[in-house]
Short mmCIF file of C-alpha atoms and ligand atoms in Angstrom, two decimals:
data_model
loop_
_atom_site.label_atom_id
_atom_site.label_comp_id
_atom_site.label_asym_id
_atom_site.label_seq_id
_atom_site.Cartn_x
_atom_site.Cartn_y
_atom_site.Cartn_z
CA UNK A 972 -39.21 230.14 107.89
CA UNK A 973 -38.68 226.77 109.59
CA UNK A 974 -40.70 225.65 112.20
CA UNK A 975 -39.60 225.45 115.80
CA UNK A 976 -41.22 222.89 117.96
CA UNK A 977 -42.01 223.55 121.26
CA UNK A 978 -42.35 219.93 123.52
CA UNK A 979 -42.70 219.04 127.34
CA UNK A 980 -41.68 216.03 129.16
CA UNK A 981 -44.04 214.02 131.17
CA UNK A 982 -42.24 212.11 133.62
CA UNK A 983 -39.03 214.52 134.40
CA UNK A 984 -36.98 211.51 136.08
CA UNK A 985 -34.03 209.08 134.49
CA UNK A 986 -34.91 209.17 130.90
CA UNK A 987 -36.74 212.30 131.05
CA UNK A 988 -33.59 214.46 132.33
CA UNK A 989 -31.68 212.20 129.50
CA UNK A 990 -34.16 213.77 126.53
CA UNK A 991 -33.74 217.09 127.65
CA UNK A 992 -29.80 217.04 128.53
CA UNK A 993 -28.81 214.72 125.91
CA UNK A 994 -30.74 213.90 123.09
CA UNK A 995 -32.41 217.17 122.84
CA UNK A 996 -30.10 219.05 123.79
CA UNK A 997 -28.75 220.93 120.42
CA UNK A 998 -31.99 219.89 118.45
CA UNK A 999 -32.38 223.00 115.79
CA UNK A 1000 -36.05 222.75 115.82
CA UNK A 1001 -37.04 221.06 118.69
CA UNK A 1002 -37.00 222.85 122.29
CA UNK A 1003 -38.29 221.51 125.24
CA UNK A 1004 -40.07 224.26 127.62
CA UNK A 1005 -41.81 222.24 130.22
CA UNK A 1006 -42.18 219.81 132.15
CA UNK A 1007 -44.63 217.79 134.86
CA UNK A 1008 -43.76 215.50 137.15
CA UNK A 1009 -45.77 214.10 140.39
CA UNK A 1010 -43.03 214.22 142.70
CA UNK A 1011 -42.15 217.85 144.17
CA UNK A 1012 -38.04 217.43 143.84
CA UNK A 1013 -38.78 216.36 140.25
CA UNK A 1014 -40.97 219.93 139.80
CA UNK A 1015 -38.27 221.81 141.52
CA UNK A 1016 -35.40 220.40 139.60
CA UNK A 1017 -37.24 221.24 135.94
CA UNK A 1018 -37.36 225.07 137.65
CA UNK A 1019 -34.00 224.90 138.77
CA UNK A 1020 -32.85 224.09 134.92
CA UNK A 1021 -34.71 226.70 133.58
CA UNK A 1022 -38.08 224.60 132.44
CA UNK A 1023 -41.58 225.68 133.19
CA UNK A 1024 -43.22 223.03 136.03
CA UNK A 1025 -46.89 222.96 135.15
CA UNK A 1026 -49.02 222.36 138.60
CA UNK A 1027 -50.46 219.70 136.80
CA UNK A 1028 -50.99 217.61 133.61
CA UNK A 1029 -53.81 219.24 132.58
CA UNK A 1030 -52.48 222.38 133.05
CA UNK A 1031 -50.19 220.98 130.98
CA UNK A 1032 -52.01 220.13 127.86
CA UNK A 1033 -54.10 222.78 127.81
CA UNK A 1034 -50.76 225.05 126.95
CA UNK A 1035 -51.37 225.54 123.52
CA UNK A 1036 -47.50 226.64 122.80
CA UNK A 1037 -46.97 222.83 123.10
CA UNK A 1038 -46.73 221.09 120.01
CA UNK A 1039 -45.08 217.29 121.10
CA UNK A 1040 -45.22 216.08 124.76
CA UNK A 1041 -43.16 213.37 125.94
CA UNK A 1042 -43.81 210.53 128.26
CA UNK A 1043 -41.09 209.48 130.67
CA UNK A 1044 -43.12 208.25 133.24
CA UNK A 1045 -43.14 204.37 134.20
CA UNK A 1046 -44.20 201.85 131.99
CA UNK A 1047 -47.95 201.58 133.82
CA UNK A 1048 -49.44 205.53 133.23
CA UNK A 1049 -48.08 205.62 129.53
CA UNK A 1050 -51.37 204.71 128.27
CA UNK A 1051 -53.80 207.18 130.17
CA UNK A 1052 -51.19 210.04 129.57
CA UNK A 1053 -50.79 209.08 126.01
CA UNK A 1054 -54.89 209.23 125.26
CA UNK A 1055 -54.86 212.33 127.32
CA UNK A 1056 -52.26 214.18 125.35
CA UNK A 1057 -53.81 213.03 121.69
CA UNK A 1058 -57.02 214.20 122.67
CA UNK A 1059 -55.49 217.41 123.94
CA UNK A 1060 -54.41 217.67 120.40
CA UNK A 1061 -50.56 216.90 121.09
CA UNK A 1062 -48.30 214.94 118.91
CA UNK A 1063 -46.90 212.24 121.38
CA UNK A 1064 -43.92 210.11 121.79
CA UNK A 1065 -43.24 208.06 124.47
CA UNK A 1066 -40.66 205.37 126.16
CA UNK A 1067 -41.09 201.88 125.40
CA UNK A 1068 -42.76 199.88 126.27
CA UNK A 1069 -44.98 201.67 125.19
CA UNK A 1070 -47.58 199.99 127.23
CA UNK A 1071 -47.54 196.39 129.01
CA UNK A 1072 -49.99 194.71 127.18
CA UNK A 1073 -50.64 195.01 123.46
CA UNK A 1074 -54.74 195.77 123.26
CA UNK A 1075 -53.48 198.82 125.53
CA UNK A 1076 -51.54 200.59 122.00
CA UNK A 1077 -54.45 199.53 119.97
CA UNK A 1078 -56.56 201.72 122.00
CA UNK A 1079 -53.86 204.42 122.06
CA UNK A 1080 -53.54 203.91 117.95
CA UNK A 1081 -57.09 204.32 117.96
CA UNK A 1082 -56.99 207.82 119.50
CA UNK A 1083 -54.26 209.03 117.36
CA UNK A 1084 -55.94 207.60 114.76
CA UNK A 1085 -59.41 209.38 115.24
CA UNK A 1086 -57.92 212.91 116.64
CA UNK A 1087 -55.52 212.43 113.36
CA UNK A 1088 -52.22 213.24 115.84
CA UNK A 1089 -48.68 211.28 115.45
CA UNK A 1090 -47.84 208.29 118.01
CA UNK A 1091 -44.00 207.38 118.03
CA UNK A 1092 -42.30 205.17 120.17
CA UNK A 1093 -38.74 206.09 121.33
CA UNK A 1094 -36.95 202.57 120.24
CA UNK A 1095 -33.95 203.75 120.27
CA UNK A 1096 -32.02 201.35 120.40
CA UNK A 1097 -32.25 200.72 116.53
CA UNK A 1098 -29.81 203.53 116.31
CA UNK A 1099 -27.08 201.84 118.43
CA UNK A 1100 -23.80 201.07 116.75
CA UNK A 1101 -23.53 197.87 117.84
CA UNK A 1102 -26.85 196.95 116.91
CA UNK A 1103 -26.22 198.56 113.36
CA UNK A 1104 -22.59 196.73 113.21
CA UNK A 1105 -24.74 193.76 113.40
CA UNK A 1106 -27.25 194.65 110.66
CA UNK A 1107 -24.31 195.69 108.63
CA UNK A 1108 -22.94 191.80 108.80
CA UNK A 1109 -26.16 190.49 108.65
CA UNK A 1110 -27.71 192.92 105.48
CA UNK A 1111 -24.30 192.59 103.06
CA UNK A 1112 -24.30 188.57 103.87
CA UNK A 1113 -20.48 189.73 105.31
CA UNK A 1114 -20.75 185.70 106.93
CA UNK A 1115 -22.30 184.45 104.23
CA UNK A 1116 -26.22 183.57 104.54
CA UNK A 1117 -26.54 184.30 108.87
CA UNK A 1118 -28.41 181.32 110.05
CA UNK A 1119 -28.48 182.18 113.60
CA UNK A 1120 -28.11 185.01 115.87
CA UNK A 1121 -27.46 185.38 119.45
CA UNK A 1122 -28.33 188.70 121.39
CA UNK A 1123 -27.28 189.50 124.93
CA UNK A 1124 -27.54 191.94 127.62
CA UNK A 1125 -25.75 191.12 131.00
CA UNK A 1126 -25.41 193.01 133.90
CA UNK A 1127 -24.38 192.69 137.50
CA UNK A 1128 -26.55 195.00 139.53
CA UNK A 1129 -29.80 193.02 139.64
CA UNK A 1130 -32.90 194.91 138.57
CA UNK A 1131 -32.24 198.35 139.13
CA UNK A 1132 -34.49 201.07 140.57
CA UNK A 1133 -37.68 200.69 142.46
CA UNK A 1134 -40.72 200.31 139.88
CA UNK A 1135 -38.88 198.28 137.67
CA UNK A 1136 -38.83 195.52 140.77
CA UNK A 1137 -43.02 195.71 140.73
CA UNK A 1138 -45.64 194.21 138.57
CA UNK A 1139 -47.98 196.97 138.70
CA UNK A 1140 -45.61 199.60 136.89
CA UNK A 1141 -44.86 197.55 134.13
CA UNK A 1142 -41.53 196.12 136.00
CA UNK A 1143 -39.25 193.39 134.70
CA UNK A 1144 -36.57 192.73 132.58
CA UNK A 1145 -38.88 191.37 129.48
CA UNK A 1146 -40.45 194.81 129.63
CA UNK A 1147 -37.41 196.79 129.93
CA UNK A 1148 -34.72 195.46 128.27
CA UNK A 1149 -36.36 192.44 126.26
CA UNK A 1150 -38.45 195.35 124.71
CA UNK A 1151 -35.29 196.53 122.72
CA UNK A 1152 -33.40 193.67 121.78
CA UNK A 1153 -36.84 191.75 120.11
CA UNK A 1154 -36.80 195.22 118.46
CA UNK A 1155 -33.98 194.96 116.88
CA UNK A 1156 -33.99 191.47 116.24
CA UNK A 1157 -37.45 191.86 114.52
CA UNK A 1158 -36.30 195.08 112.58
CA UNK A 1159 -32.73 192.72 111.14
CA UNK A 1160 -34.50 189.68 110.21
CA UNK A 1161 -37.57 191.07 108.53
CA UNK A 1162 -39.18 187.85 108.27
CA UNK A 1163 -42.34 186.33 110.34
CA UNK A 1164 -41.75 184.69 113.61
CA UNK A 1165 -43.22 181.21 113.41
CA UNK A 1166 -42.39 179.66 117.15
CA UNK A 1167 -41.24 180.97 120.45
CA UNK A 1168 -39.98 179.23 123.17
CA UNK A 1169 -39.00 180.97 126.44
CA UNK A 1170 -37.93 180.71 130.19
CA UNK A 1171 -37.98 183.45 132.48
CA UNK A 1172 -35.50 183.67 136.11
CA UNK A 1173 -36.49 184.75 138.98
CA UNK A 1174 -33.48 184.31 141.36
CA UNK A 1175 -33.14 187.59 143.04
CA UNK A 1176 -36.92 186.91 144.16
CA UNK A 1177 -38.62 189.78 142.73
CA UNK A 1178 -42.28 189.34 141.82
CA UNK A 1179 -40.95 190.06 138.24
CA UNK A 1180 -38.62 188.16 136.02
CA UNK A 1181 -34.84 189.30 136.84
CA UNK A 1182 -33.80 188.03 133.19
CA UNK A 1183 -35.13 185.86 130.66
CA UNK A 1184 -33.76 183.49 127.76
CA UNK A 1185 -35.99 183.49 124.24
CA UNK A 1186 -35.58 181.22 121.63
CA UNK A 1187 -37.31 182.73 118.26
CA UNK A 1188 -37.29 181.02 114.92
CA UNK A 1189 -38.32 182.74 112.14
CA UNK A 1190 -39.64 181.96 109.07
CA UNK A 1191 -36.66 182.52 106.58
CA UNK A 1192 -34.92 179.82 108.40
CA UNK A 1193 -33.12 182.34 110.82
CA UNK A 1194 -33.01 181.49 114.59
CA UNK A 1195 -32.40 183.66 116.98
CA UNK A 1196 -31.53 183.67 120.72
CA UNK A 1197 -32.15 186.66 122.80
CA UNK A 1198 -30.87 187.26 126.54
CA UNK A 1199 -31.31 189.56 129.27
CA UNK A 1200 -29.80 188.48 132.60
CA UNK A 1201 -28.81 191.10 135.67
CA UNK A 1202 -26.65 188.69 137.64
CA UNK A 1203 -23.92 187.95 135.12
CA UNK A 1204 -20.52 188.96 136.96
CA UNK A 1205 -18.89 187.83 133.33
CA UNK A 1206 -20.74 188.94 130.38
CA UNK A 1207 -21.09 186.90 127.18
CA UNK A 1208 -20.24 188.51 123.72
CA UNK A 1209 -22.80 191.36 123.04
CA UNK A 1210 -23.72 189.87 119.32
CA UNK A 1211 -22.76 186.06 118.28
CA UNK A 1212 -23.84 185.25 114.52
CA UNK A 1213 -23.51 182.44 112.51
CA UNK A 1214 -23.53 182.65 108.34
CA UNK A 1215 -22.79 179.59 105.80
CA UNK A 1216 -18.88 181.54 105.80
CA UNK A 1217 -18.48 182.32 109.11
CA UNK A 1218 -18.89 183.39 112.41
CA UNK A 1219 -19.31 186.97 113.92
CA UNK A 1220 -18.79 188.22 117.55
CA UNK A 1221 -19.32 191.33 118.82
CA UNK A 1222 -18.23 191.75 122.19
CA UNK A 1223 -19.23 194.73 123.95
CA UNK A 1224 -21.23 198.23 123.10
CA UNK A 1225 -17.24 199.78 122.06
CA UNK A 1226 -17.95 197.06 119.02
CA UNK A 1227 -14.96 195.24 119.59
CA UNK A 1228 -15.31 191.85 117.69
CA UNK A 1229 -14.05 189.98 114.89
CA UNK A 1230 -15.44 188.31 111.74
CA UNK A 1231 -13.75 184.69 110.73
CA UNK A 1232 -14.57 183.38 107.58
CA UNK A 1233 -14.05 180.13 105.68
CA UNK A 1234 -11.41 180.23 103.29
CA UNK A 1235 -13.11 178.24 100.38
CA UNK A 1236 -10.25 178.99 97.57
CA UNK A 1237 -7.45 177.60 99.53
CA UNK A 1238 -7.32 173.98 99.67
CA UNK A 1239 -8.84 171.98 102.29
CA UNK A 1240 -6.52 171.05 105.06
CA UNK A 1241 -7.99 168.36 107.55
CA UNK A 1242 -7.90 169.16 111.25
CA UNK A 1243 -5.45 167.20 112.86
CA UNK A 1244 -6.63 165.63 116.19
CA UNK A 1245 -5.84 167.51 119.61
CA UNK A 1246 -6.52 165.79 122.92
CA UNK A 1247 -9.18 167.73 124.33
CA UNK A 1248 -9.40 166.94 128.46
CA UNK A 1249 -9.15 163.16 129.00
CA UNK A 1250 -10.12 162.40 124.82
CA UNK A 1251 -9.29 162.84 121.61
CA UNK A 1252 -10.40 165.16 118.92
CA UNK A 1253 -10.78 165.82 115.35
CA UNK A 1254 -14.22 167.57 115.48
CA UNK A 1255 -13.54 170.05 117.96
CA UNK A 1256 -9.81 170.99 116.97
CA UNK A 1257 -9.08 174.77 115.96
CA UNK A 1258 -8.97 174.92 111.58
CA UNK A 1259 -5.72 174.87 110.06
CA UNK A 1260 -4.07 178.04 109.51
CA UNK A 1261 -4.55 178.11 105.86
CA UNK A 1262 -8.65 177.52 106.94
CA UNK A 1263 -9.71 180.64 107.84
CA UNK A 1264 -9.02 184.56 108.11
CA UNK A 1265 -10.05 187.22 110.57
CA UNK A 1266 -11.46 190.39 109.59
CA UNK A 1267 -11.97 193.65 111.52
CA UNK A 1268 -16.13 194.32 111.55
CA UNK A 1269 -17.90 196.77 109.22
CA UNK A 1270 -16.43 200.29 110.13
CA UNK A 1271 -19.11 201.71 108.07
CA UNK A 1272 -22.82 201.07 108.45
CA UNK A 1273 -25.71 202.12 107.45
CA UNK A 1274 -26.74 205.50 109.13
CA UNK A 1275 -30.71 206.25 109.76
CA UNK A 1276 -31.97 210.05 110.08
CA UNK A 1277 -32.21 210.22 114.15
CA UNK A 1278 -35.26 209.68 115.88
CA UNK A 1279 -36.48 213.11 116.41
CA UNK A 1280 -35.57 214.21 112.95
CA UNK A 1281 -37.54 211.22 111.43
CA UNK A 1282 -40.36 212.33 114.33
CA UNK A 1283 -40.60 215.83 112.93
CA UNK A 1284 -40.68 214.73 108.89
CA UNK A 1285 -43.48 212.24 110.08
CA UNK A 1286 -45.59 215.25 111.29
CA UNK A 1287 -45.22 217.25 108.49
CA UNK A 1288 -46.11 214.76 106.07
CA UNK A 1289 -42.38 214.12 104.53
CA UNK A 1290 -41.45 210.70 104.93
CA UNK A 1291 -42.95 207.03 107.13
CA UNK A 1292 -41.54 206.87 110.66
CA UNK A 1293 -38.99 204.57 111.32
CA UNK A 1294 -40.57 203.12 114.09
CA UNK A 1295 -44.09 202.03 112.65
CA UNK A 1296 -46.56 201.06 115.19
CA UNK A 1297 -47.56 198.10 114.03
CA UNK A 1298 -43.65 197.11 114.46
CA UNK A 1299 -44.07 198.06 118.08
CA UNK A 1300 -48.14 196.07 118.43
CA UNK A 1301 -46.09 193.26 117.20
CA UNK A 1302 -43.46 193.58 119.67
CA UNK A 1303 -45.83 193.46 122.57
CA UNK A 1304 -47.63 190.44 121.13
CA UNK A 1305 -44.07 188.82 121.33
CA UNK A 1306 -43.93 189.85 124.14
CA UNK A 1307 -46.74 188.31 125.65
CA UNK A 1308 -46.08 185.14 123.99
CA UNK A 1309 -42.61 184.93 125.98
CA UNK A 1310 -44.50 185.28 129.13
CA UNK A 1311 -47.27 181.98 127.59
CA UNK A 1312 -44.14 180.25 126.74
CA UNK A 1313 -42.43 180.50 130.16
CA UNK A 1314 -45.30 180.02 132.21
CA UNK A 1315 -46.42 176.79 130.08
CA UNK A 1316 -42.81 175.80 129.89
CA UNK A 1317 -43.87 175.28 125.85
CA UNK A 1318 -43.02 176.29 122.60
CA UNK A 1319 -45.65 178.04 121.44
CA UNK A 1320 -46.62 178.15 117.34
CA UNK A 1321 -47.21 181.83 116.30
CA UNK A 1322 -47.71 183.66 113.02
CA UNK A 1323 -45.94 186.95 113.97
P1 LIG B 2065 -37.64 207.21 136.64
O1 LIG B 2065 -38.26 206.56 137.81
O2 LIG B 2065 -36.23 207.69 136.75
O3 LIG B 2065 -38.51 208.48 136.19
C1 LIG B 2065 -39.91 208.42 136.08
C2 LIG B 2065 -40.48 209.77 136.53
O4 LIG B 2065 -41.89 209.76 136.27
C3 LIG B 2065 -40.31 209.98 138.04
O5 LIG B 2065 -39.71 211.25 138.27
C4 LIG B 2065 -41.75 209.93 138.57
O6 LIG B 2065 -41.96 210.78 139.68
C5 LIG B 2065 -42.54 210.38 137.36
N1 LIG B 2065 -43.95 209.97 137.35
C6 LIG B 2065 -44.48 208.79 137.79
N2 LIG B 2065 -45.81 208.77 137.55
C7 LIG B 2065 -46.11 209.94 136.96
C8 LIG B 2065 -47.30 210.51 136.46
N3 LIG B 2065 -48.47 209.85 136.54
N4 LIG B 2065 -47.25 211.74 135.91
C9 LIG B 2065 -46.08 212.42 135.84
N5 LIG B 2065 -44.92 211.95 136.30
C10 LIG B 2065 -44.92 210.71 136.83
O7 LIG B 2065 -37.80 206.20 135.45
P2 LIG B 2065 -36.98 206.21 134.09
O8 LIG B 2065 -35.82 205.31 134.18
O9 LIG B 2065 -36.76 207.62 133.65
O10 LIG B 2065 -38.03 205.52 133.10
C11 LIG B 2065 -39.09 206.25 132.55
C12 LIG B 2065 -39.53 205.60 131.23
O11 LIG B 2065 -38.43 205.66 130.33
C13 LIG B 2065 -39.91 204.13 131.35
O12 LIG B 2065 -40.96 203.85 130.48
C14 LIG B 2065 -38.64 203.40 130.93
O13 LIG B 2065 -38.89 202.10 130.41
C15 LIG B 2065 -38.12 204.34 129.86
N6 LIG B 2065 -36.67 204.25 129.66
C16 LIG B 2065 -36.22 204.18 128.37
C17 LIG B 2065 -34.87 204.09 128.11
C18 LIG B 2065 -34.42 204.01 126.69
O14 LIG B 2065 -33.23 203.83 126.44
N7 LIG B 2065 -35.32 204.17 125.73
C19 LIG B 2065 -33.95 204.08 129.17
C20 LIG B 2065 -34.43 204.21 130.48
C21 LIG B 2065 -35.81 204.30 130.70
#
């Protein structure tokens, strides 16, 4: 008989509520049965939904019907929860970041390592459509050779919810949303960063960094340009590539876009100049008709085995996780080299 999972949720707010509702929700062989939270509402809620409230974390772990536990909590008690539950013998996966500095995982990686548990981090946003629209384009050379990529997030509502606005719990837009798009960036281009410049805002006057800008060049060539801003009241195109061929936008998370591609067996017709504001212009005038064509994007991409599906085949032994740990260590060392950058104002030479 197959194996049923039993796994509790540490941290029952936002994205805890989201595992259980959503992502878990029809899971064949995963159930969730508990939870813990520190705030009483959050305890009461879990009841109210049919979830057993443990009085405590220990209490917790010491249930030895659990097989997974997952942390939800914020970003600064992922590492003493984590150690805790490896220890206690659970397999673990938790929300990203996983921690806020990198010689934080190692230790974690350590425990798992010596209690011989699994450690998975929940970047999930390798599995977004967008993102894999993008990989698509960028894997099948649909542009041609990409040369550069740009990567944005922008929203209007500033930094949203309380922790996220403080240091101490791992707040920040680097941390929170930086976190994913470096992930996927990383996870496309395959290739070793070699510099990093970066400049972090600050304009809502939070003690942590409402947005940030990152310039990454890698070294296949590739450059890449990844943005998080939360005071954008017009958003710029989700994805913007660049290949040898072409060009590739795509605009929003519906993966609305376009691909426009050199026409190389039609003959070359010159651009004739177009008065552009108070000159004239030959390099900046649209191609001739007969130029270029526009493509619809990649309707089919290339579909991964979901996360808690590839979670349960790491633990019993059937295939490598999809999101390796030493994928996510390098992450966080990126990471802290955008914060060196900004602060220095410098690029800053890596080996990554
Ligand atoms: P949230 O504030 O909505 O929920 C956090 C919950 O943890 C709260 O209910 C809080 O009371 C509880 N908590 C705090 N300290 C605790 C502790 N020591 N023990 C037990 N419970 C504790 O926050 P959120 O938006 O759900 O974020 C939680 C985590 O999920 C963060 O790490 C965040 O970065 C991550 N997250 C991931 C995604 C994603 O797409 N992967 C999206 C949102 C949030």
């Amino acid at each position: 008989m197959t194996k049923k999972y039993n796994l509790a949720i540490i941290g029952y707010g936002g994205m805890g509520g989201y595992h259980a509702h959503h992502i878990l929700k029809d899971h064949n062989r995963i159930q969730v049965t508990g939870t813990f939270d520190i705030l009483e509402e959050r305890q009461k809620a879990a009841e109210g939904e049919g979830y057993k409230a443990y009085e405590s974390l220990s209490a917790l772990l010491s249930d030895e019907t659990i097989d997974i536990v997952l942390i939800a909590t914020p970003n600064d008690v992922h590492k003493e929860i984590a150690i805790q539950a490896l220890r206690a013998k659970k397999h673990v996966v938790c929300e990203k970041p996983v921690t806020i500095f990198s010689n934080d995982f190692e230790e974690i990686l350590a425990v798992a390592n010596e209690t011989n548990r699994h450690f998975m981090v929940h970047q999930n946003r390798r599995w977004d459509e967008d993102f894999l629209t993008m990989k698509k384009i960028y894997d099948a050379n649909l542009i041609g050779d990409v040369f550069h990529i740009e990567s944005r997030v922008h929203g209007a509502n500033g930094i949203p919810g309380d922790w996220r606005h403080l240091k101490q719990y791992g707040g920040g837009m680097v941390l929170d949303w930086g976190v994913h798009l470096l992930d996927q960036i990383a996870f496309m281009v395959k290739s070793k960063i070699t510099s990093v410049y970066a400049n972090l805002s600050y304009i809502l006057g939070d003690e942590v960094d409402d947005g940030f800008q990152t310039i990454l060049t890698f070294e296949n060539g590739v450059t890449a340009l990844v943005e998080v801003g939360t005071t954008n009241f017009i958003q710029l195109p989700r994805w913007y590539a660049k290949g040898i061929e072409g060009t590739a936008v795509i605009n929003d998370w519906n993966i609305n876009g376009k691909l426009v591609k050199q026409n190389f067996d039609k003959e070359y017709a010159a651009p004739k100049p177009i008065k552009a504001g108070q000159g004239l212009t030959k390099t900046m005038a649209p191609p001739s008709e007969e130029a270029t064509t526009s493509y619809d994007l990649p309707k089919e991409v290339d579909h991964m085995e979901s996360f808690y599906d590839n979670f349960l085949s790491v633990v019993e032994g059937k295939s490598a996780p999809i999101v390796q740990n030493e994928e996510v260590l390098r992450i966080l060392k990126l990471m802290e080299t955008i914060f060196e950058s900004a602060k220095k104002n410098e690029v800053i030479k890596v080996s990554l």
